[in-house]
Coordinates of C-alpha atoms and ligand atoms in Angstrom, one line a residue:
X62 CA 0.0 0.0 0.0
X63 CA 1.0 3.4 -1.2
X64 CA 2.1 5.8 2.3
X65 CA 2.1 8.9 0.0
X66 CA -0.5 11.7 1.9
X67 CA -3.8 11.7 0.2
X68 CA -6.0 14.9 -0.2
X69 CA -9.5 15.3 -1.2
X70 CA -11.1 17.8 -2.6
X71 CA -14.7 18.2 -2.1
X72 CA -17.9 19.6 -3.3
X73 CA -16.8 21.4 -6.4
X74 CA -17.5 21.5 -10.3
X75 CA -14.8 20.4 -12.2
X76 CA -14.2 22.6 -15.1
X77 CA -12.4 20.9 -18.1
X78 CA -12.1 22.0 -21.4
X79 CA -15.1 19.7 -22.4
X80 CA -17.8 20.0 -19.0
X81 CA -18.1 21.6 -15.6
X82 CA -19.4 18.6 -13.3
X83 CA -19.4 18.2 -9.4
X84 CA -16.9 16.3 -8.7
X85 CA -14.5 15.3 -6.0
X86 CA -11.1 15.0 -6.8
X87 CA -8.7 12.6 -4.8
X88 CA -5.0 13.2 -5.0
X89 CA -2.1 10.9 -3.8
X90 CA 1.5 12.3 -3.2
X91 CA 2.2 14.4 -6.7
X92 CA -0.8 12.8 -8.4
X93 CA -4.1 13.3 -9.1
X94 CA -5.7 9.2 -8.8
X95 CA -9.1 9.6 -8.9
X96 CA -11.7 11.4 -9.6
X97 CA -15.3 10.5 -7.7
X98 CA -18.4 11.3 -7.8
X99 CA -19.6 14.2 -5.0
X100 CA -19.6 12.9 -1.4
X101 CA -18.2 8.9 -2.2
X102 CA -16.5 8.0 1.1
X103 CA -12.6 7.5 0.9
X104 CA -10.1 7.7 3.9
X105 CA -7.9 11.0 3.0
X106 CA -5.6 12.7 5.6
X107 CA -6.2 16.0 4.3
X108 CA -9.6 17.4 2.9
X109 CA -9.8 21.0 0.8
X110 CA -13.9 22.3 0.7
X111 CA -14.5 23.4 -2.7
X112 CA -18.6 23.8 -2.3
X113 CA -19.4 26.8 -4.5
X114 CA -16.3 26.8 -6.3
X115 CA -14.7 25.7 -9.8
X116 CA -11.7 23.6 -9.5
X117 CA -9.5 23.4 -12.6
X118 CA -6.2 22.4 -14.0
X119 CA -3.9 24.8 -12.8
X120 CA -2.5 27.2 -14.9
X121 CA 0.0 27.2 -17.6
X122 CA 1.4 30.8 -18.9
X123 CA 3.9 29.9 -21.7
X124 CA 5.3 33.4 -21.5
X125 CA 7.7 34.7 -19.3
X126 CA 10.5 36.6 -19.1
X127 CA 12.1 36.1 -15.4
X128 CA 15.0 38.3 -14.6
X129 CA 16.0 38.7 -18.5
X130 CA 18.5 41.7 -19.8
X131 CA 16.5 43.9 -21.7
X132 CA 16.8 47.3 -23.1
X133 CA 19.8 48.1 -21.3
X134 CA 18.4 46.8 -17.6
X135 CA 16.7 43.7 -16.3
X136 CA 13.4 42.1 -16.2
X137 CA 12.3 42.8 -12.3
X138 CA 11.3 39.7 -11.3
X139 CA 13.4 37.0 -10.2
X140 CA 12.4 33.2 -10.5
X141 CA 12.0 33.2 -6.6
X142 CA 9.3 36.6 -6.7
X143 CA 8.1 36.1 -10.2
X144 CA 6.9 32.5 -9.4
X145 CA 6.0 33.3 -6.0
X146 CA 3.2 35.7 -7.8
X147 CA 2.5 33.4 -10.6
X148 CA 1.6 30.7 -8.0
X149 CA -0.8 33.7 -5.8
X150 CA -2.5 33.8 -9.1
X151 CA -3.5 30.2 -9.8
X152 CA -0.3 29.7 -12.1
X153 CA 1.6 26.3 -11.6
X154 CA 3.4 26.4 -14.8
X155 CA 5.5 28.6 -16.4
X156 CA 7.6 28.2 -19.2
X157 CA 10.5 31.2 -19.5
X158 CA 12.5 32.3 -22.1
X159 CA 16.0 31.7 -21.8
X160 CA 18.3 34.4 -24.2
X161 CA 20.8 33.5 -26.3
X162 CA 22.5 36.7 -27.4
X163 CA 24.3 36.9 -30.8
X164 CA 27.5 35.0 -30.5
X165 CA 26.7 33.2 -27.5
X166 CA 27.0 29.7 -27.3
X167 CA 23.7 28.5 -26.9
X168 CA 24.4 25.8 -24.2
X169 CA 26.0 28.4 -22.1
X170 CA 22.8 30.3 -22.0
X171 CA 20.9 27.3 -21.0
X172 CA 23.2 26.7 -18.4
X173 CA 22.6 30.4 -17.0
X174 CA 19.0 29.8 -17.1
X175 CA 19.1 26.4 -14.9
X176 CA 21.3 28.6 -12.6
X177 CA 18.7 31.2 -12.2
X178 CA 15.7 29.3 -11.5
X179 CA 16.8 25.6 -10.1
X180 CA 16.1 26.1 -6.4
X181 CA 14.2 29.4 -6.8
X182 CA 11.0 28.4 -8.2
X183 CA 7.4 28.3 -6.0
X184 CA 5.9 26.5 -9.3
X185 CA 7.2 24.1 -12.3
X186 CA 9.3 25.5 -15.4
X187 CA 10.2 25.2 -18.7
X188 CA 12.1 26.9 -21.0
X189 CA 11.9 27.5 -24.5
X190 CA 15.3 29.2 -26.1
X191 CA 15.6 32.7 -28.0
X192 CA 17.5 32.2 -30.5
X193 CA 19.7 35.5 -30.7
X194 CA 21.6 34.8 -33.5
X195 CA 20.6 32.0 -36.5
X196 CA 24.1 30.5 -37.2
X197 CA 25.6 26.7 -37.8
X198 CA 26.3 26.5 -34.4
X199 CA 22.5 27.4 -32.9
X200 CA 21.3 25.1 -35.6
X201 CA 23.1 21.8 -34.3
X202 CA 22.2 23.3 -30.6
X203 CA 18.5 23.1 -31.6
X204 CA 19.1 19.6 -32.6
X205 CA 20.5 18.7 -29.5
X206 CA 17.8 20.8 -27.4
X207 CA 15.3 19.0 -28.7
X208 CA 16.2 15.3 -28.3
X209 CA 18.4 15.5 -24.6
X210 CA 17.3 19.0 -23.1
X211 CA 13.4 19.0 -23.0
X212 CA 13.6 22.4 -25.4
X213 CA 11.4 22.4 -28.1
X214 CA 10.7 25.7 -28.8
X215 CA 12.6 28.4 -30.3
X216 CA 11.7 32.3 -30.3
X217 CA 12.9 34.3 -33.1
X218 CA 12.8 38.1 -33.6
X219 CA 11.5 40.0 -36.8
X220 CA 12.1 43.0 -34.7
X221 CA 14.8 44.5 -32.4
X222 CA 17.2 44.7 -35.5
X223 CA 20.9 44.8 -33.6
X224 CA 19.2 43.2 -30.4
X225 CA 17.4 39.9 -31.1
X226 CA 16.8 40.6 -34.9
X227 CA 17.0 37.7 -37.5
X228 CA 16.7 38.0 -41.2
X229 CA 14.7 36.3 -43.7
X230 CA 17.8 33.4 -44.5
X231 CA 18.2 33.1 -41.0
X232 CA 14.6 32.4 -40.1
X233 CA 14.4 30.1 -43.1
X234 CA 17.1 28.2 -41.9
X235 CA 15.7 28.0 -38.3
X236 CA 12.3 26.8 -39.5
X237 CA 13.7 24.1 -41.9
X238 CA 15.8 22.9 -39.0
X239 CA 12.3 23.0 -36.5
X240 CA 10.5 21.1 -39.5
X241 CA 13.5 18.1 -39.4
X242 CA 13.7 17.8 -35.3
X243 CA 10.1 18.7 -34.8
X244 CA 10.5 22.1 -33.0
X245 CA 8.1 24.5 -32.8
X246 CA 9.1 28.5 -34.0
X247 CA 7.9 31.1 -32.1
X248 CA 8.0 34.2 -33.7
X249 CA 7.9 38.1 -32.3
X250 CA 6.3 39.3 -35.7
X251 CA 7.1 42.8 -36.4
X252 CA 8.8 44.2 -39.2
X253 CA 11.3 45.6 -37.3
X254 CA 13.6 47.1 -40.2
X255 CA 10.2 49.6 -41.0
X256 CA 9.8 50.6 -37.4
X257 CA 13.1 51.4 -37.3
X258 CA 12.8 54.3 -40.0
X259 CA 9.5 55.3 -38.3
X260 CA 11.2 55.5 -34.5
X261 CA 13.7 57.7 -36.4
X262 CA 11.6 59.8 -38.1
X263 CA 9.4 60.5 -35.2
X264 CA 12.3 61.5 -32.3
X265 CA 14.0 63.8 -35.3
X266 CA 10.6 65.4 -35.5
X267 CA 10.5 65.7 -31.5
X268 CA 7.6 63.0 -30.9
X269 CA 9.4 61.8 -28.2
X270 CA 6.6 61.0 -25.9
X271 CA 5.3 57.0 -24.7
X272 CA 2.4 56.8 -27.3
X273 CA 4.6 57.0 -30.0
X274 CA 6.1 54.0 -29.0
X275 CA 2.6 52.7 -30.3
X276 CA 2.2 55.0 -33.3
X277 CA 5.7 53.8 -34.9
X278 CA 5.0 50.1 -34.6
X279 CA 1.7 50.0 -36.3
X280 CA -1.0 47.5 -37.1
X281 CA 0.4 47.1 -40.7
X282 CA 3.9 46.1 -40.0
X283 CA 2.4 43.4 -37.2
X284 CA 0.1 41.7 -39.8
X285 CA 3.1 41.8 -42.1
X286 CA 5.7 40.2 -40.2
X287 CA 2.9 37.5 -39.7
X288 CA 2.5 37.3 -43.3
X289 CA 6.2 36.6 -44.1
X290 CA 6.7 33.7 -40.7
X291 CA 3.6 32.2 -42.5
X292 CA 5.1 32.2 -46.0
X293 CA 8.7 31.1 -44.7
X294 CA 6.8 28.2 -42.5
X295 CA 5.2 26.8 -45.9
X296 CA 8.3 27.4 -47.6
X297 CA 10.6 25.5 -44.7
X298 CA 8.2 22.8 -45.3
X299 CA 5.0 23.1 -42.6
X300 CA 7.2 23.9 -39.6
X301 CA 4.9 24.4 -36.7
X302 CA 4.7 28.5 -35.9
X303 CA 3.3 29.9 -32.9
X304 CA 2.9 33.7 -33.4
X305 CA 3.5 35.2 -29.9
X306 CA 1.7 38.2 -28.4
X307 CA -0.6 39.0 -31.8
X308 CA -2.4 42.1 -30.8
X309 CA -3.4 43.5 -33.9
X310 CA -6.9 42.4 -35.9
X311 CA -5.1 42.8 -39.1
X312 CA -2.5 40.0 -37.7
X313 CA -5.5 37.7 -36.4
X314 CA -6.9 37.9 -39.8
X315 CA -3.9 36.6 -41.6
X316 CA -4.0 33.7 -39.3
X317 CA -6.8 33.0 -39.1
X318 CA -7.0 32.7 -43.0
X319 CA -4.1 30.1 -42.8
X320 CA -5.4 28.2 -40.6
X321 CA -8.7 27.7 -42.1
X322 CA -6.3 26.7 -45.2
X323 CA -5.0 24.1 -42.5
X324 CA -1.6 24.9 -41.8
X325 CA 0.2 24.4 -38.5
X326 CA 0.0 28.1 -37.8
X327 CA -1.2 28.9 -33.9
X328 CA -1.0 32.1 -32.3
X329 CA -1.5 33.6 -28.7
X330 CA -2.4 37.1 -27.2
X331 CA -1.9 38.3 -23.5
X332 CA -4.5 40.2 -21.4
X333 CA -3.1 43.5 -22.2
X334 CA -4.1 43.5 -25.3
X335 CA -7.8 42.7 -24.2
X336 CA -7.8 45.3 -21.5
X337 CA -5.7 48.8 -22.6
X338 CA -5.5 50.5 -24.8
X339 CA -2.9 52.8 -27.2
X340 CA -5.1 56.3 -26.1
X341 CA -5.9 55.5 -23.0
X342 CA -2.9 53.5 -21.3
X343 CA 0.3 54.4 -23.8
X344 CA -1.3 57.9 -24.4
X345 CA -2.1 58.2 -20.6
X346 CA -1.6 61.8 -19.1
X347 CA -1.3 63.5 -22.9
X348 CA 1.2 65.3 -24.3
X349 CA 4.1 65.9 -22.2
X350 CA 3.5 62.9 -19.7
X351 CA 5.6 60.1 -19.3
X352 CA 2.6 57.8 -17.5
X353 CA 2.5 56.3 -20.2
X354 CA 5.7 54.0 -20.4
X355 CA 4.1 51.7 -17.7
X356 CA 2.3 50.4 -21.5
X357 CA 5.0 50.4 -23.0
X358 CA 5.4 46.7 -24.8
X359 CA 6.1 45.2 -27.8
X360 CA 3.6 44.6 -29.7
X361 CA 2.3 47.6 -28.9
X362 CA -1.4 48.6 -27.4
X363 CA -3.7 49.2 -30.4
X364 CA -6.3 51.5 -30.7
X365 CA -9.5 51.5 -28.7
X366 CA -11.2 53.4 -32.0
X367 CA -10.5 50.0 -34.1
X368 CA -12.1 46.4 -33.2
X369 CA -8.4 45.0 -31.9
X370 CA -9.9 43.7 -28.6
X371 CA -13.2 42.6 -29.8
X372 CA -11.4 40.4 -32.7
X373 CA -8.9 39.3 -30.3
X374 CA -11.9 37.8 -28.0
X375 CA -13.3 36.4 -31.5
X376 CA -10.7 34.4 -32.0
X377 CA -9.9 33.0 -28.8
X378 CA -13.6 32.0 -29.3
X379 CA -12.8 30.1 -32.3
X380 CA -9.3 28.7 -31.2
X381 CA -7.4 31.1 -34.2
X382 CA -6.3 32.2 -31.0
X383 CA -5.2 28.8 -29.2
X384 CA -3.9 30.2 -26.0
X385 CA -3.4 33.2 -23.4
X386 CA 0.0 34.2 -22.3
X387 CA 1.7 36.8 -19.8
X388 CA 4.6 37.9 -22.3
X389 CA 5.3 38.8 -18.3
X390 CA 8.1 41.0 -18.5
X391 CA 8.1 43.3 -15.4
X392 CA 10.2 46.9 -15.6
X393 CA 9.5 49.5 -12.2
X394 CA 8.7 52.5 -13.6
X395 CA 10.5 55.1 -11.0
X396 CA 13.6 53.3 -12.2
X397 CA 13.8 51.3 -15.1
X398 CA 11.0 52.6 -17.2
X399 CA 13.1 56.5 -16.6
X400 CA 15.6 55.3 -19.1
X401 CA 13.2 56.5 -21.8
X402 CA 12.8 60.0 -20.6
X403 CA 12.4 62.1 -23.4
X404 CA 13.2 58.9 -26.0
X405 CA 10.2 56.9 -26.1
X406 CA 12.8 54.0 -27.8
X407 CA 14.5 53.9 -25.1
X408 CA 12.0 52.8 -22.2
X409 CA 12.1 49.1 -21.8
X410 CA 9.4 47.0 -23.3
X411 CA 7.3 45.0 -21.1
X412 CA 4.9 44.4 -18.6
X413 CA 4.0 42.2 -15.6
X414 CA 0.8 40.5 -15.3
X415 CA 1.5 36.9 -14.9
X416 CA 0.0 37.4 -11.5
X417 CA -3.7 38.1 -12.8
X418 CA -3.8 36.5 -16.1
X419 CA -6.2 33.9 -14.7
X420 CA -8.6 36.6 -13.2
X421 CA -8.3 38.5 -16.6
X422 CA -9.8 36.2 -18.6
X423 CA -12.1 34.6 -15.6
X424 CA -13.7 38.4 -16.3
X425 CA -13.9 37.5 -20.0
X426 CA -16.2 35.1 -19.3
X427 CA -18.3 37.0 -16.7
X428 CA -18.6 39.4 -19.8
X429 CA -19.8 36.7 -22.0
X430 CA -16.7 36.7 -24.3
X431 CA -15.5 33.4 -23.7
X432 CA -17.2 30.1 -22.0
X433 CA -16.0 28.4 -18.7
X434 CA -14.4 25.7 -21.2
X435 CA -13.0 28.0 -23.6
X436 CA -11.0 29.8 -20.3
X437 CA -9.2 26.5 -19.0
X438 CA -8.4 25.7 -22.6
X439 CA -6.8 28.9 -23.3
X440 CA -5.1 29.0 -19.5
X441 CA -4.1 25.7 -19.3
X442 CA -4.9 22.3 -20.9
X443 CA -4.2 24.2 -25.0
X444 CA -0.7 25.8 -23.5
X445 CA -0.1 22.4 -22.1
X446 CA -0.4 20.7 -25.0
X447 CA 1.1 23.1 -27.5
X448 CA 4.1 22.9 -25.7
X449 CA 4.7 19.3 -25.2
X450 CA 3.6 18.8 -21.4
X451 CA 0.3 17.2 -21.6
X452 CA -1.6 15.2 -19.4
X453 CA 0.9 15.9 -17.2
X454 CA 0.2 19.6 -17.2
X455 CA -3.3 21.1 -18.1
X456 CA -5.9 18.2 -17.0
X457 CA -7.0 16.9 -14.2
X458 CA -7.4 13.5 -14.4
X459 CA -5.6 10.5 -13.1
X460 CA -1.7 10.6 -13.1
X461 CA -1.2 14.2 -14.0
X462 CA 0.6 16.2 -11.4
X463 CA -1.9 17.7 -8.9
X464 CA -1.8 20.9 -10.1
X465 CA -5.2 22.0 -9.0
X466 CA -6.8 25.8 -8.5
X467 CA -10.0 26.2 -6.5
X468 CA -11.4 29.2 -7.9
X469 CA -14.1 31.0 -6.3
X470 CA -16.5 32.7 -8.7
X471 CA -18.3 34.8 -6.3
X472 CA -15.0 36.4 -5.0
X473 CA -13.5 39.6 -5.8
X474 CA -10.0 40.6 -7.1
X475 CA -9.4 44.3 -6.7
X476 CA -5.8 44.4 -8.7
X477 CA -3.2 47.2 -7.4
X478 CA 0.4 47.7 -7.1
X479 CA -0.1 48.0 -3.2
X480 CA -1.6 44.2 -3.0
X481 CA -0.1 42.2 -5.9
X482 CA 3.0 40.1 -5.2
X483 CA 5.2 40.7 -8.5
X484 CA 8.2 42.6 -7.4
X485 CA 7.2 45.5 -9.9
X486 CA 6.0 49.4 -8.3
X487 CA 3.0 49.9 -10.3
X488 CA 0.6 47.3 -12.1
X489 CA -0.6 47.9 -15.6
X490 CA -4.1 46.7 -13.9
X491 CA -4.3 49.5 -11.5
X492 CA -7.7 49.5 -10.1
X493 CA -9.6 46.9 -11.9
X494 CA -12.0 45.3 -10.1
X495 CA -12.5 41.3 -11.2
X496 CA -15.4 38.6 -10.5
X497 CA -13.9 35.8 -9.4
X498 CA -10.5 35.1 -7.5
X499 CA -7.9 32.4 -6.3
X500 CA -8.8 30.5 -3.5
X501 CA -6.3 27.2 -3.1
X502 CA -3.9 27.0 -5.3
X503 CA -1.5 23.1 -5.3
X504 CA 1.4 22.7 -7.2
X505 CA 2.2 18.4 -7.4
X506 CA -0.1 18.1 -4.5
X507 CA 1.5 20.7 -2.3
X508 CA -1.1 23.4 -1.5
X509 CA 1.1 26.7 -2.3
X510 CA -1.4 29.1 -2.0
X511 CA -4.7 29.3 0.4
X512 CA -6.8 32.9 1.1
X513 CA -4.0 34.7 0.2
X514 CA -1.5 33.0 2.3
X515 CA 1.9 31.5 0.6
X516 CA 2.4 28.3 1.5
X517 CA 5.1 27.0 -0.8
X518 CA 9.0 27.6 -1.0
X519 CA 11.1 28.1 -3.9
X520 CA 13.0 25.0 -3.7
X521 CA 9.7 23.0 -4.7
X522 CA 9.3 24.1 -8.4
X523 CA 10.8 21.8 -11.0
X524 CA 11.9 21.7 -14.1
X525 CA 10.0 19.9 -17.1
X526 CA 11.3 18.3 -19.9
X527 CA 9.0 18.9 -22.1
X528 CA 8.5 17.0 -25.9
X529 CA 7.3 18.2 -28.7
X530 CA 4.0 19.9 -29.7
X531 CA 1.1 17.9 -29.3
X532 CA -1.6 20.3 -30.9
X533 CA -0.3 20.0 -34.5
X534 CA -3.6 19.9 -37.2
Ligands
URP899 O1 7.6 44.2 -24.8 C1 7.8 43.0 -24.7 N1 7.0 42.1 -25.2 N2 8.9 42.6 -24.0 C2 9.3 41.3 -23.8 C3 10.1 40.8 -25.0 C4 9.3 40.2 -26.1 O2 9.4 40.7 -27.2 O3 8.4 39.4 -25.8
ZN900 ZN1 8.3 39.3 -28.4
ZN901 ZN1 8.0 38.2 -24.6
ZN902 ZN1 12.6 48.8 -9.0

């Protein structure tokens, strides 16, 4: 007989990506083991009372940036605070970006990456690898990724020419490489080259204010990046692509057109994108004020007088939007965000919001944009699967890790700066006022979070190995 501890959770509806049914849910060491109908008797040394709540896989943001060098600073949160938060909001899974810059050896990154979070992580990680630089040497690294390192996901960067940027040939290359080893590419689609000349134009003129961060990166330039990673994809033979943070309806559209064509072509967006908004957030304060580089991300905020947000909840409703990220990438704005003080170009991109990106779209289906289903499956059980950890991650059924959020629907999240838990001074949700909020959260059976009390410890998040995708059409 098994001595692991057994829990049981009690009296809830279990929401999958298929039902939401009463259900109690028995779990055994790491493991979920059974689930039972409401009330069947079983011995369990610890019991969790769910009655009135959902309880649901727990979630998966395959977006982060932890402590990453960016735009001349670093990403504020650590592993330890930035996983810490992710687990407060209902997050058990994150999967970060490790950087390779240009002529760095890509193993060497990965080794700085384990460094960073092994031991420092409230919740489970993976990684996925930015590939700075497209040479002979990052293409047998992919290889190798891949089949020993549990990487199989590579980032590449129409934008951020001198940064991050890859050509054409070197994207090529990258994707007929993913389509021989399987890999999935991620792209940051923007045609970087373009918002270059615009960024110049507009400081020479003296625009040197936030919002033009968002005017010189516009719609246009998103959707054709987007075009080009499709038409490279086909061309490199049906490698998988994953267009990351899509904001833009122009972008969606161009997806969406592939993939009714039936190509491997998946995208994401992130709640900010839902939310704020180029005039109101990145233009914040008008002319002269610098409120808004809190918005400051790439892609940018689009404008509230076009239909961004409303497509973008369109087509999470019809999976052209497969899943909802952070893109958490956390900058304080009385330090790091001053860098761009009278340079819009040079305030760091980013946000944080991998805290609340469970509430955030909770509210989306409050609103009637998305169904109870349709918010686990873009939370949790579709990032699972895209990226190669599922059942383990993203269901809760027997033998997938107990990672389990009792969510109460009848709560209330009040987000602010003063509250939240990411180690950022302001939050780009300042004030909003949710339906819904965290109530337990376990990470492999552990419970990590309960009422707002931590109860985890950064040496109990592990790393995943993860395989390849397993949502290819
Ligand atoms: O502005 C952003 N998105 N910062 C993070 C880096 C990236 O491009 O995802
Ligand atoms: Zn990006
Ligand atoms: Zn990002
Ligand atoms: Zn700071």
């Amino acid at each position: 007989m098994s001595t692991a501890r057994r829990t049981l959770i009690t009296g809830g509806d279990l929401v999958s990506t298929t039902s939401t049914t009463p259900t109690d849910v028995l779990v055994e060491g790491e493991r979920v083991v059974a689930l039972l109908a409401p009330g069947t008797q079983i011995a369990a040394e610890d019991r969790i009372d769910a009655t009135g709540c959902y309880v649901l896989p727990g979630g998966v943001d395959v977006h982060t940036h932890m402590e990453m060098p960016f735009g001349g600073t670093e990403a504020s949160d650590t592993f330890e605070t930035g996983t810490r938060a992710a687990a407060f909001g209902g997050t058990t899974t994150v999967v970060d970006f490790v950087v390779q810059r240009t002529g760095e050896v890509v193993e060497r990154a990965l080794e700085t990456w384990h460094a960073k979070a092994a031991g420092n992580s409230a919740v489970d990680y993976g990684f996925h690898m930015i590939l700075g630089g497209v040479d002979e040497d990052s293409l047998t690294a992919m290889d190798s990724l891949v089949a020993h390192e549990g990487i199989t996901s590579f980032k590449l960067f129409m934008a951020y020419p001198g940064v991050f940027y890859s050509d054409d040939g070197q994207i090529l290359r990258a994707m007929q490489r993913a389509t021989d080893n399987g890999a999935t590419i991620m792209m940051h689609a923007e045609n970087g080259i373009a918002i270059d000349v615009l960024v110049q134009q507009a400081l020479a003129a003296g625009n040197t204010d936030p919002v033009f961060h968002g005017l010189t990166r516009p719609a246009e330039l998103e959707a054709e990046a987007v075009n080009r990673a499709i038409a490279l994809a086909a061309v490199a033979g049906g490698t998988p692509l994953y267009v990351v943070h899509v904001s833009a309806s122009q972008a969606l559209a161009r997806i969406a057109a592939e993939r009714t064509a039936g190509a491997n072509v998946f995208a994401e967006t992130c709640p900010q994108y839902l939310y704020l908004t180029l005039e109101d957030h990145l233009g914040a304060g008008g002319p002269g004020s610098f409120e808004g580089a809190k918005y400051a991300c790439s892609t940018p905020l689009r404008s509230k007088h076009e239909r961004h947000a409303a497509d973008l909840w369109q087509g999470l409703r019809t999976d052209d939007l497969a899943v909802v990220s952070t893109d958490h990438c956390p900058f304080c704005f009385n330090d790091q965000k001053q860098l761009g003080v009278g340079d819009f170009s040079k305030i760091p991109n980013g946000m944080g919001g991998v805290e609340h990106r469970l509430d955030l779209v909770h509210q989306g289906v409050v609103d009637g944009h998305l169904s109870l289903q349709r918010w686990v499956e873009t939370c949790s059980t579709t990032p699972a699967r895209m990226f190669g950890m599922y059942p383990r991650k993203g269901a809760i059924a027997p033998g997938s890790d107990a990672d389990i959020v009792v969510y109460d629907p009848s709560a209330t999240t009040r987000i602010s700066a003063r509250t939240h838990h990411m180690n950022i001074d302001y939050s780009a949700f300042e004030g909003f006022e949710l339906t819904g909020g965290v109530r337990t959260v376990l990470s492999r059976g552990r419970t990590i979070v309960d009422r707002g009390t931590y109860l985890g410890s950064p040496s109990h998040g592990q790393f995943v190995r993860r395989g390849l995708s397993q949502y290819l059409r």
